[in-house]
């Protein structure tokens, strides 16, 4: 076991785990941050997406050792009252069906809009292609990203 100190959602936490423990295990099992989902476990579905130093990453497939000096944001840390413009757009466009993939979708979409404030369809396709939705909510996701882009304009 090794002791790790991690900054998650702007708070610092300490864990005693083996170095190759996936970040997702720490988020869900140790911190009970259940908004980040386990889908495939092999970086193929995007359900477990969080931000690591602002970039969308698959928390099932990054080790705690590899993120020890980085800042991690989960869906719970995106906004205090679930009122981030992307979350509001998701609600307004009624995006989720079963909901399982949606926190990962929102984290990927938010990272996209932070990087490209007015994404084209191609930008959206490129950024979102690794986030799988078994319910097929893709067109509503696209509408919500475009609505959020408008709302995020200064
Ligand atoms: S659970 Fe991590 S990408 Fe599917
Ligand atoms: S809303 Fe059901 S998997 Fe995406």
PDB file of C-alpha atoms and ligand atoms in Angstrom:
ATOM      1  CA  UNK A   1       0.000   0.000   0.000  1.00  0.00           C
ATOM      2  CA  UNK A   2       1.055   3.588  -0.670  1.00  0.00           C
ATOM      3  CA  UNK A   3      -0.417   6.746   0.730  1.00  0.00           C
ATOM      4  CA  UNK A   4      -1.767   9.133  -1.887  1.00  0.00           C
ATOM      5  CA  UNK A   5      -3.049  12.643  -1.434  1.00  0.00           C
ATOM      6  CA  UNK A   6      -5.432  13.645  -4.230  1.00  0.00           C
ATOM      7  CA  UNK A   7      -7.213  16.900  -5.042  1.00  0.00           C
ATOM      8  CA  UNK A   8     -10.758  15.986  -6.034  1.00  0.00           C
ATOM      9  CA  UNK A   9     -13.474  18.607  -6.554  1.00  0.00           C
ATOM     10  CA  UNK A  10     -11.227  21.175  -4.837  1.00  0.00           C
ATOM     11  CA  UNK A  11     -10.793  19.157  -1.656  1.00  0.00           C
ATOM     12  CA  UNK A  12      -7.756  17.118  -0.704  1.00  0.00           C
ATOM     13  CA  UNK A  13      -8.215  13.471   0.276  1.00  0.00           C
ATOM     14  CA  UNK A  14      -5.783  10.849   1.454  1.00  0.00           C
ATOM     15  CA  UNK A  15      -5.915   7.145   0.497  1.00  0.00           C
ATOM     16  CA  UNK A  16      -3.867   4.054   1.274  1.00  0.00           C
ATOM     17  CA  UNK A  17      -4.053   1.938  -1.886  1.00  0.00           C
ATOM     18  CA  UNK A  18      -1.794   0.042  -4.257  1.00  0.00           C
ATOM     19  CA  UNK A  19      -0.329   2.247  -7.034  1.00  0.00           C
ATOM     20  CA  UNK A  20      -2.245   0.620  -9.888  1.00  0.00           C
ATOM     21  CA  UNK A  21      -5.658   1.167  -8.287  1.00  0.00           C
ATOM     22  CA  UNK A  22      -7.913   2.735 -10.942  1.00  0.00           C
ATOM     23  CA  UNK A  23      -9.045   6.259 -10.110  1.00  0.00           C
ATOM     24  CA  UNK A  24     -12.675   5.144 -10.606  1.00  0.00           C
ATOM     25  CA  UNK A  25     -12.365   2.691  -7.692  1.00  0.00           C
ATOM     26  CA  UNK A  26     -11.244   5.512  -5.404  1.00  0.00           C
ATOM     27  CA  UNK A  27     -14.029   7.835  -6.549  1.00  0.00           C
ATOM     28  CA  UNK A  28     -16.845   5.332  -6.148  1.00  0.00           C
ATOM     29  CA  UNK A  29     -15.671   2.980  -3.399  1.00  0.00           C
ATOM     30  CA  UNK A  30     -13.705   5.308  -1.127  1.00  0.00           C
ATOM     31  CA  UNK A  31     -15.443   8.656  -1.682  1.00  0.00           C
ATOM     32  CA  UNK A  32     -18.924   7.385  -2.611  1.00  0.00           C
ATOM     33  CA  UNK A  33     -19.003   9.729  -5.596  1.00  0.00           C
ATOM     34  CA  UNK A  34     -21.462   7.566  -7.507  1.00  0.00           C
ATOM     35  CA  UNK A  35     -22.110  10.084 -10.297  1.00  0.00           C
ATOM     36  CA  UNK A  36     -19.126   8.669 -12.178  1.00  0.00           C
ATOM     37  CA  UNK A  37     -20.263   5.354 -13.645  1.00  0.00           C
ATOM     38  CA  UNK A  38     -18.604   2.029 -14.320  1.00  0.00           C
ATOM     39  CA  UNK A  39     -19.507   0.885 -17.828  1.00  0.00           C
ATOM     40  CA  UNK A  40     -16.897  -1.241 -19.575  1.00  0.00           C
ATOM     41  CA  UNK A  41     -13.813  -0.860 -17.387  1.00  0.00           C
ATOM     42  CA  UNK A  42     -11.540  -0.801 -20.441  1.00  0.00           C
ATOM     43  CA  UNK A  43     -11.712   2.823 -21.707  1.00  0.00           C
ATOM     44  CA  UNK A  44     -14.256   1.990 -24.411  1.00  0.00           C
ATOM     45  CA  UNK A  45     -17.549   3.569 -23.322  1.00  0.00           C
ATOM     46  CA  UNK A  46     -16.860   6.908 -21.601  1.00  0.00           C
ATOM     47  CA  UNK A  47     -19.294   6.373 -18.706  1.00  0.00           C
ATOM     48  CA  UNK A  48     -16.480   6.969 -16.212  1.00  0.00           C
ATOM     49  CA  UNK A  49     -15.234  10.254 -17.722  1.00  0.00           C
ATOM     50  CA  UNK A  50     -13.880  12.873 -15.306  1.00  0.00           C
ATOM     51  CA  UNK A  51     -11.656  15.901 -15.829  1.00  0.00           C
ATOM     52  CA  UNK A  52      -7.994  15.548 -14.952  1.00  0.00           C
ATOM     53  CA  UNK A  53      -6.309  18.930 -15.077  1.00  0.00           C
ATOM     54  CA  UNK A  54      -9.258  20.005 -17.252  1.00  0.00           C
ATOM     55  CA  UNK A  55      -8.981  17.209 -19.797  1.00  0.00           C
ATOM     56  CA  UNK A  56     -11.631  14.503 -20.146  1.00  0.00           C
ATOM     57  CA  UNK A  57     -10.140  11.157 -19.092  1.00  0.00           C
ATOM     58  CA  UNK A  58     -11.460   7.621 -18.477  1.00  0.00           C
ATOM     59  CA  UNK A  59     -11.190   7.135 -14.734  1.00  0.00           C
ATOM     60  CA  UNK A  60     -11.505   3.330 -15.093  1.00  0.00           C
ATOM     61  CA  UNK A  61      -8.214   3.262 -16.952  1.00  0.00           C
ATOM     62  CA  UNK A  62      -5.960   5.755 -15.180  1.00  0.00           C
ATOM     63  CA  UNK A  63      -4.106   4.649 -12.080  1.00  0.00           C
ATOM     64  CA  UNK A  64      -4.030   6.605  -8.880  1.00  0.00           C
ATOM     65  CA  UNK A  65      -0.248   6.782  -9.255  1.00  0.00           C
ATOM     66  CA  UNK A  66      -0.604   8.615 -12.594  1.00  0.00           C
ATOM     67  CA  UNK A  67      -2.896  11.337 -11.187  1.00  0.00           C
ATOM     68  CA  UNK A  68      -1.279  11.966  -7.828  1.00  0.00           C
ATOM     69  CA  UNK A  69      -0.250  15.572  -8.560  1.00  0.00           C
ATOM     70  CA  UNK A  70      -3.259  16.484 -10.662  1.00  0.00           C
ATOM     71  CA  UNK A  71      -6.579  18.174 -10.082  1.00  0.00           C
ATOM     72  CA  UNK A  72      -9.608  15.923 -10.590  1.00  0.00           C
ATOM     73  CA  UNK A  73     -13.177  17.065 -11.178  1.00  0.00           C
ATOM     74  CA  UNK A  74     -16.146  14.719 -11.178  1.00  0.00           C
ATOM     75  CA  UNK A  75     -19.747  15.475 -12.129  1.00  0.00           C
ATOM     76  CA  UNK A  76     -20.376  16.319  -8.460  1.00  0.00           C
ATOM     77  CA  UNK A  77     -17.730  19.052  -8.667  1.00  0.00           C
ATOM     78  CA  UNK A  78     -18.963  20.657 -11.872  1.00  0.00           C
ATOM     79  CA  UNK A  79     -21.339  22.998 -10.029  1.00  0.00           C
ATOM     80  CA  UNK A  80     -22.648  23.372  -6.497  1.00  0.00           C
ATOM     81  CA  UNK A  81     -26.352  23.373  -7.386  1.00  0.00           C
ATOM     82  CA  UNK A  82     -26.271  21.312 -10.593  1.00  0.00           C
ATOM     83  CA  UNK A  83     -26.613  24.587 -12.476  1.00  0.00           C
ATOM     84  CA  UNK A  84     -23.585  24.567 -14.741  1.00  0.00           C
ATOM     85  CA  UNK A  85     -24.736  25.813 -18.193  1.00  0.00           C
ATOM     86  CA  UNK A  86     -24.135  22.353 -19.651  1.00  0.00           C
ATOM     87  CA  UNK A  87     -26.257  20.729 -16.945  1.00  0.00           C
ATOM     88  CA  UNK A  88     -29.017  23.314 -17.502  1.00  0.00           C
ATOM     89  CA  UNK A  89     -28.926  22.717 -21.255  1.00  0.00           C
ATOM     90  CA  UNK A  90     -29.127  18.939 -20.666  1.00  0.00           C
ATOM     91  CA  UNK A  91     -32.219  19.502 -18.564  1.00  0.00           C
ATOM     92  CA  UNK A  92     -33.816  21.945 -21.013  1.00  0.00           C
ATOM     93  CA  UNK A  93     -33.251  19.564 -23.943  1.00  0.00           C
ATOM     94  CA  UNK A  94     -34.463  16.597 -21.867  1.00  0.00           C
ATOM     95  CA  UNK A  95     -31.387  14.616 -22.943  1.00  0.00           C
ATOM     96  CA  UNK A  96     -31.199  11.547 -20.689  1.00  0.00           C
ATOM     97  CA  UNK A  97     -33.144   8.366 -21.270  1.00  0.00           C
ATOM     98  CA  UNK A  98     -31.891   5.754 -18.773  1.00  0.00           C
ATOM     99  CA  UNK A  99     -29.248   8.253 -17.692  1.00  0.00           C
ATOM    100  CA  UNK A 100     -26.399   5.786 -17.205  1.00  0.00           C
ATOM    101  CA  UNK A 101     -23.987   7.363 -19.686  1.00  0.00           C
ATOM    102  CA  UNK A 102     -24.963  10.961 -19.066  1.00  0.00           C
ATOM    103  CA  UNK A 103     -22.494  12.135 -16.421  1.00  0.00           C
ATOM    104  CA  UNK A 104     -19.701  10.980 -18.709  1.00  0.00           C
ATOM    105  CA  UNK A 105     -21.350  12.718 -21.659  1.00  0.00           C
ATOM    106  CA  UNK A 106     -21.650  15.968 -19.679  1.00  0.00           C
ATOM    107  CA  UNK A 107     -18.035  15.856 -18.529  1.00  0.00           C
ATOM    108  CA  UNK A 108     -16.810  15.312 -22.091  1.00  0.00           C
ATOM    109  CA  UNK A 109     -19.108  18.042 -23.446  1.00  0.00           C
ATOM    110  CA  UNK A 110     -17.983  20.509 -20.777  1.00  0.00           C
ATOM    111  CA  UNK A 111     -14.331  19.900 -21.569  1.00  0.00           C
ATOM    112  CA  UNK A 112     -15.122  20.442 -25.269  1.00  0.00           C
ATOM    113  CA  UNK A 113     -16.854  23.772 -24.607  1.00  0.00           C
ATOM    114  CA  UNK A 114     -14.003  24.918 -22.357  1.00  0.00           C
ATOM    115  CA  UNK A 115     -11.636  24.266 -25.244  1.00  0.00           C
ATOM    116  CA  UNK A 116     -13.877  25.292 -28.175  1.00  0.00           C
ATOM    117  CA  UNK A 117     -16.658  27.708 -27.112  1.00  0.00           C
ATOM    118  CA  UNK A 118     -18.531  27.442 -30.448  1.00  0.00           C
ATOM    119  CA  UNK A 119     -18.021  23.885 -31.668  1.00  0.00           C
ATOM    120  CA  UNK A 120     -19.011  22.821 -35.171  1.00  0.00           C
ATOM    121  CA  UNK A 121     -20.767  19.517 -35.808  1.00  0.00           C
ATOM    122  CA  UNK A 122     -17.372  18.043 -36.679  1.00  0.00           C
ATOM    123  CA  UNK A 123     -15.875  19.318 -33.404  1.00  0.00           C
ATOM    124  CA  UNK A 124     -18.780  17.746 -31.511  1.00  0.00           C
ATOM    125  CA  UNK A 125     -18.460  14.463 -33.425  1.00  0.00           C
ATOM    126  CA  UNK A 126     -14.731  14.281 -32.731  1.00  0.00           C
ATOM    127  CA  UNK A 127     -15.004  15.155 -29.042  1.00  0.00           C
ATOM    128  CA  UNK A 128     -18.016  12.976 -28.234  1.00  0.00           C
ATOM    129  CA  UNK A 129     -17.302   9.895 -30.350  1.00  0.00           C
ATOM    130  CA  UNK A 130     -15.859   7.884 -27.441  1.00  0.00           C
ATOM    131  CA  UNK A 131     -18.920   8.377 -25.259  1.00  0.00           C
ATOM    132  CA  UNK A 132     -21.376   5.592 -26.018  1.00  0.00           C
ATOM    133  CA  UNK A 133     -25.093   5.899 -25.295  1.00  0.00           C
ATOM    134  CA  UNK A 134     -27.006   2.623 -25.493  1.00  0.00           C
ATOM    135  CA  UNK A 135     -30.261   4.604 -25.492  1.00  0.00           C
ATOM    136  CA  UNK A 136     -29.233   6.591 -28.580  1.00  0.00           C
ATOM    137  CA  UNK A 137     -29.641  10.100 -27.162  1.00  0.00           C
ATOM    138  CA  UNK A 138     -27.019  11.480 -29.551  1.00  0.00           C
ATOM    139  CA  UNK A 139     -29.190  14.056 -31.326  1.00  0.00           C
ATOM    140  CA  UNK A 140     -30.396  15.520 -28.034  1.00  0.00           C
ATOM    141  CA  UNK A 141     -26.803  15.598 -26.774  1.00  0.00           C
ATOM    142  CA  UNK A 142     -25.811  17.591 -29.866  1.00  0.00           C
ATOM    143  CA  UNK A 143     -28.700  20.043 -29.338  1.00  0.00           C
ATOM    144  CA  UNK A 144     -27.776  20.483 -25.686  1.00  0.00           C
ATOM    145  CA  UNK A 145     -24.124  21.181 -26.507  1.00  0.00           C
ATOM    146  CA  UNK A 146     -25.205  23.873 -28.993  1.00  0.00           C
ATOM    147  CA  UNK A 147     -27.640  25.382 -26.476  1.00  0.00           C
ATOM    148  CA  UNK A 148     -24.969  25.384 -23.763  1.00  0.00           C
ATOM    149  CA  UNK A 149     -22.520  27.061 -26.158  1.00  0.00           C
ATOM    150  CA  UNK A 150     -25.003  29.915 -26.618  1.00  0.00           C
ATOM    151  CA  UNK A 151     -25.629  30.209 -22.874  1.00  0.00           C
ATOM    152  CA  UNK A 152     -21.924  30.217 -22.062  1.00  0.00           C
ATOM    153  CA  UNK A 153     -21.216  33.208 -24.319  1.00  0.00           C
ATOM    154  CA  UNK A 154     -19.997  36.185 -22.234  1.00  0.00           C
TER     155      UNK A 154
HETATM  156  S1  LIG B   1     -16.059   2.449 -17.723  1.00  0.00           S
HETATM  157 FE1  LIG B   1     -14.404   3.660 -18.271  1.00  0.00          FE
HETATM  158  S2  LIG B   1     -14.572   3.904 -20.399  1.00  0.00           S
HETATM  159 FE2  LIG B   1     -16.149   2.484 -19.898  1.00  0.00          FE
HETATM  160  S1  LIG B   2     -29.133   7.539 -21.657  1.00  0.00           S
HETATM  161 FE1  LIG B   2     -29.121   5.377 -21.445  1.00  0.00          FE
HETATM  162  S2  LIG B   2     -27.095   4.822 -22.004  1.00  0.00           S
HETATM  163 FE2  LIG B   2     -27.220   6.918 -22.474  1.00  0.00          FE
END
